[in-house]
mmCIF file of C-alpha atoms in Angstrom:
data_model
loop_
_atom_site.group_PDB
_atom_site.id
_atom_site.type_symbol
_atom_site.label_atom_id
_atom_site.label_comp_id
_atom_site.label_asym_id
_atom_site.label_seq_id
_atom_site.Cartn_x
_atom_site.Cartn_y
_atom_site.Cartn_z
ATOM 1 C CA MET A 7 141.367 126.415 97.831
ATOM 2 C CA ALA A 8 140.941 129.850 99.338
ATOM 3 C CA THR A 9 138.013 131.747 97.855
ATOM 4 C CA ALA A 10 140.216 134.827 97.433
ATOM 5 C CA LEU A 11 142.174 132.842 94.857
ATOM 6 C CA HIS A 12 139.179 131.316 93.063
ATOM 7 C CA ASN A 13 135.822 132.629 91.888
ATOM 8 C CA LEU A 14 133.118 130.229 93.071
ATOM 9 C CA SER A 15 131.116 130.753 89.873
ATOM 10 C CA GLU A 16 133.894 129.941 87.402
ATOM 11 C CA TYR A 17 134.164 126.467 85.905
ATOM 12 C CA ASN A 18 134.791 124.706 82.609
ATOM 13 C CA ILE A 19 131.311 124.225 81.139
ATOM 14 C CA GLU A 20 132.509 121.383 78.881
ATOM 15 C CA GLN A 21 133.334 119.238 81.922
ATOM 16 C CA ILE A 22 129.786 119.314 83.306
ATOM 17 C CA PRO A 23 127.497 116.339 82.573
ATOM 18 C CA ASP A 24 123.968 116.891 81.287
ATOM 19 C CA ALA A 25 121.540 117.134 84.211
ATOM 20 C CA SER A 26 118.308 116.743 82.244
ATOM 21 C CA ASN A 27 117.572 113.291 83.698
ATOM 22 C CA MET A 28 118.606 114.143 87.249
ATOM 23 C CA CYS A 29 116.551 115.026 90.319
ATOM 24 C CA PHE A 30 117.931 117.272 93.062
ATOM 25 C CA GLY A 31 116.913 117.997 96.619
ATOM 26 C CA ILE A 32 117.920 121.306 98.177
ATOM 27 C CA VAL A 33 117.658 122.084 101.887
ATOM 28 C CA VAL A 34 117.950 125.792 102.719
ATOM 29 C CA ALA A 35 118.306 127.423 106.127
ATOM 30 C CA GLU A 36 115.932 130.312 106.797
ATOM 31 C CA TRP A 37 118.505 132.040 109.035
ATOM 32 C CA ASN A 38 120.355 134.847 107.193
ATOM 33 C CA PRO A 39 117.755 134.842 104.372
ATOM 34 C CA GLU A 40 119.510 137.531 102.317
ATOM 35 C CA ILE A 41 122.474 135.181 101.966
ATOM 36 C CA THR A 42 120.689 131.826 101.764
ATOM 37 C CA GLY A 43 118.200 133.211 99.226
ATOM 38 C CA ALA A 44 121.068 134.323 96.997
ATOM 39 C CA LEU A 45 122.738 130.909 97.391
ATOM 40 C CA LEU A 46 119.472 129.203 96.442
ATOM 41 C CA ASN A 47 119.022 131.392 93.359
ATOM 42 C CA GLY A 48 122.550 130.586 92.219
ATOM 43 C CA THR A 49 122.060 126.871 92.801
ATOM 44 C CA VAL A 50 118.747 126.611 90.971
ATOM 45 C CA SER A 51 119.815 128.734 88.003
ATOM 46 C CA THR A 52 123.014 126.724 87.557
ATOM 47 C CA LEU A 53 121.183 123.389 87.773
ATOM 48 C CA GLU A 54 118.688 124.592 85.148
ATOM 49 C CA LYS A 55 121.506 125.978 82.983
ATOM 50 C CA HIS A 56 122.851 122.427 82.789
ATOM 51 C CA GLY A 57 119.530 120.842 81.895
ATOM 52 C CA ALA A 58 117.808 120.102 85.197
ATOM 53 C CA LEU A 59 114.060 120.511 84.837
ATOM 54 C CA PRO A 60 112.346 122.831 87.354
ATOM 55 C CA GLU A 61 110.008 120.011 88.419
ATOM 56 C CA ASN A 62 113.082 117.913 89.306
ATOM 57 C CA ILE A 63 114.455 120.501 91.733
ATOM 58 C CA HIS A 64 112.798 120.140 95.145
ATOM 59 C CA VAL A 65 113.446 122.820 97.763
ATOM 60 C CA LYS A 66 112.716 122.489 101.481
ATOM 61 C CA THR A 67 113.486 125.002 104.198
ATOM 62 C CA VAL A 68 114.640 124.488 107.765
ATOM 63 C CA PRO A 69 114.880 127.120 110.527
ATOM 64 C CA GLY A 70 118.662 127.267 110.843
ATOM 65 C CA SER A 71 121.928 125.747 109.713
ATOM 66 C CA PHE A 72 122.046 123.029 112.360
ATOM 67 C CA GLU A 73 118.728 121.685 111.067
ATOM 68 C CA LEU A 74 120.254 121.205 107.604
ATOM 69 C CA ILE A 75 121.499 117.817 108.792
ATOM 70 C CA TYR A 76 118.006 116.567 109.609
ATOM 71 C CA GLY A 77 116.568 117.985 106.385
ATOM 72 C CA ALA A 78 119.255 116.365 104.269
ATOM 73 C CA HIS A 79 118.854 113.074 106.120
ATOM 74 C CA GLN A 80 115.108 113.059 105.446
ATOM 75 C CA MET A 81 115.788 113.654 101.763
ATOM 76 C CA THR A 82 118.252 110.751 101.646
ATOM 77 C CA LEU A 83 115.505 108.498 103.013
ATOM 78 C CA ASN A 84 113.272 109.503 100.099
ATOM 79 C CA GLY A 85 115.647 107.732 97.712
ATOM 80 C CA SER A 86 114.547 109.581 94.594
ATOM 81 C CA TYR A 87 117.272 112.231 94.497
ATOM 82 C CA ASP A 88 120.469 111.956 92.496
ATOM 83 C CA ALA A 89 122.102 114.492 94.829
ATOM 84 C CA ILE A 90 121.121 116.707 97.750
ATOM 85 C CA ILE A 91 122.491 120.179 98.396
ATOM 86 C CA ILE A 92 122.494 121.955 101.750
ATOM 87 C CA LEU A 93 122.638 125.760 101.808
ATOM 88 C CA GLY A 94 123.219 127.853 104.892
ATOM 89 C CA SER A 95 125.161 130.770 106.301
ATOM 90 C CA VAL A 96 126.745 131.047 109.717
ATOM 91 C CA ILE A 97 128.365 134.375 110.569
ATOM 92 C CA ARG A 98 130.781 134.547 113.485
ATOM 93 C CA GLY A 99 129.445 136.315 116.542
ATOM 94 C CA GLU A 100 130.740 137.079 120.013
ATOM 95 C CA THR A 101 130.189 133.602 121.478
ATOM 96 C CA PRO A 102 131.467 130.097 120.648
ATOM 97 C CA HIS A 103 128.046 129.249 119.140
ATOM 98 C CA PHE A 104 129.577 129.758 115.663
ATOM 99 C CA ASP A 105 132.160 127.024 116.281
ATOM 100 C CA TYR A 106 129.631 124.523 117.602
ATOM 101 C CA ILE A 107 127.204 125.034 114.719
ATOM 102 C CA CYS A 108 129.897 124.912 112.022
ATOM 103 C CA GLN A 109 131.528 121.800 113.484
ATOM 104 C CA GLY A 110 128.199 120.079 114.057
ATOM 105 C CA VAL A 111 126.927 120.677 110.539
ATOM 106 C CA THR A 112 130.240 119.662 109.010
ATOM 107 C CA TYR A 113 130.335 116.445 111.014
ATOM 108 C CA GLY A 114 126.672 115.691 110.336
ATOM 109 C CA ILE A 115 126.953 116.133 106.578
ATOM 110 C CA ALA A 116 130.200 114.134 106.474
ATOM 111 C CA ARG A 117 128.457 111.314 108.324
ATOM 112 C CA LEU A 118 125.510 111.413 105.908
ATOM 113 C CA ASN A 119 127.905 111.156 102.982
ATOM 114 C CA ALA A 120 129.651 108.172 104.527
ATOM 115 C CA LYS A 121 126.399 106.293 105.193
ATOM 116 C CA SER A 122 124.052 107.327 102.398
ATOM 117 C CA GLU A 123 123.776 106.203 98.804
ATOM 118 C CA THR A 124 122.989 109.796 97.831
ATOM 119 C CA PRO A 125 125.728 112.437 97.767
ATOM 120 C CA VAL A 126 125.072 115.441 100.010
ATOM 121 C CA ILE A 127 126.787 118.621 98.851
ATOM 122 C CA TYR A 128 128.058 120.993 101.534
ATOM 123 C CA GLY A 129 126.951 124.565 100.862
ATOM 124 C CA LEU A 130 127.399 126.131 104.280
ATOM 125 C CA LEU A 131 129.079 129.521 104.270
ATOM 126 C CA THR A 132 131.100 130.023 107.459
ATOM 127 C CA THR A 133 132.237 133.630 107.488
ATOM 128 C CA ASP A 134 133.592 136.168 109.932
ATOM 129 C CA ASP A 135 131.162 138.899 108.898
ATOM 130 C CA LEU A 136 128.188 139.732 106.700
ATOM 131 C CA GLN A 137 130.330 141.252 103.946
ATOM 132 C CA GLN A 138 132.277 138.001 103.516
ATOM 133 C CA ALA A 139 128.967 136.149 103.191
ATOM 134 C CA LYS A 140 127.726 138.634 100.576
ATOM 135 C CA ASP A 141 131.008 138.315 98.664
ATOM 136 C CA ARG A 142 130.440 134.536 98.431
ATOM 137 C CA SER A 143 126.724 134.570 97.635
ATOM 138 C CA GLY A 144 126.825 136.500 94.379
ATOM 139 C CA GLY A 145 129.414 139.148 95.195
ATOM 140 C CA LYS A 146 133.026 139.599 94.193
ATOM 141 C CA TYR A 147 133.932 135.932 94.773
ATOM 142 C CA GLY A 148 130.956 134.529 92.874
ATOM 143 C CA ASN A 149 128.219 132.370 94.332
ATOM 144 C CA LYS A 150 128.811 129.249 96.411
ATOM 145 C CA GLY A 151 125.407 128.092 95.155
ATOM 146 C CA ASP A 152 126.807 127.838 91.618
ATOM 147 C CA GLU A 153 129.681 125.719 92.881
ATOM 148 C CA CYS A 154 127.308 123.465 94.843
ATOM 149 C CA ALA A 155 125.120 122.889 91.773
ATOM 150 C CA ILE A 156 128.143 121.861 89.694
ATOM 151 C CA ASP A 157 129.374 119.577 92.477
ATOM 152 C CA ALA A 158 125.912 117.997 92.739
ATOM 153 C CA ILE A 159 125.763 117.267 89.003
ATOM 154 C CA LYS A 160 129.251 115.780 89.012
ATOM 155 C CA MET A 161 128.627 113.657 92.105
ATOM 156 C CA ALA A 162 125.310 112.422 90.719
ATOM 157 C CA LYS A 163 127.295 111.036 87.767
ATOM 158 C CA PHE A 164 130.064 109.597 90.001
#
């Protein structure tokens, strides 16, 4: 659904399972830290709001969005996570680099989900400009991190 038609931070709280016995891995790209930091804050606060204990939320950073695939893969090998969340932000520039990174990360995370026992939640913002990224990381369209946390809890219970 288009974000303009849906606030990323709105959901029915009664439909969310208790996360108090769950463990989550989060891989965050360091590139665009203003955006990825806001996504991380939204993710962690929403997980904790639904019972996840701070000691059961493990955060690792990677240099950029393409490296999210490797980071998530390493976390799947650990085997102790109920769900893994990737968080990144790619903003369109003047070259096709945007397309290659977005397609590569999408394909890589899809492949991890097909082969792994652990669900990997896709939290990569792919926007045309910085304002769109801000709008989706705590701005007028909510926070994609909130949505990722809810998806992680639900998929952990799948």
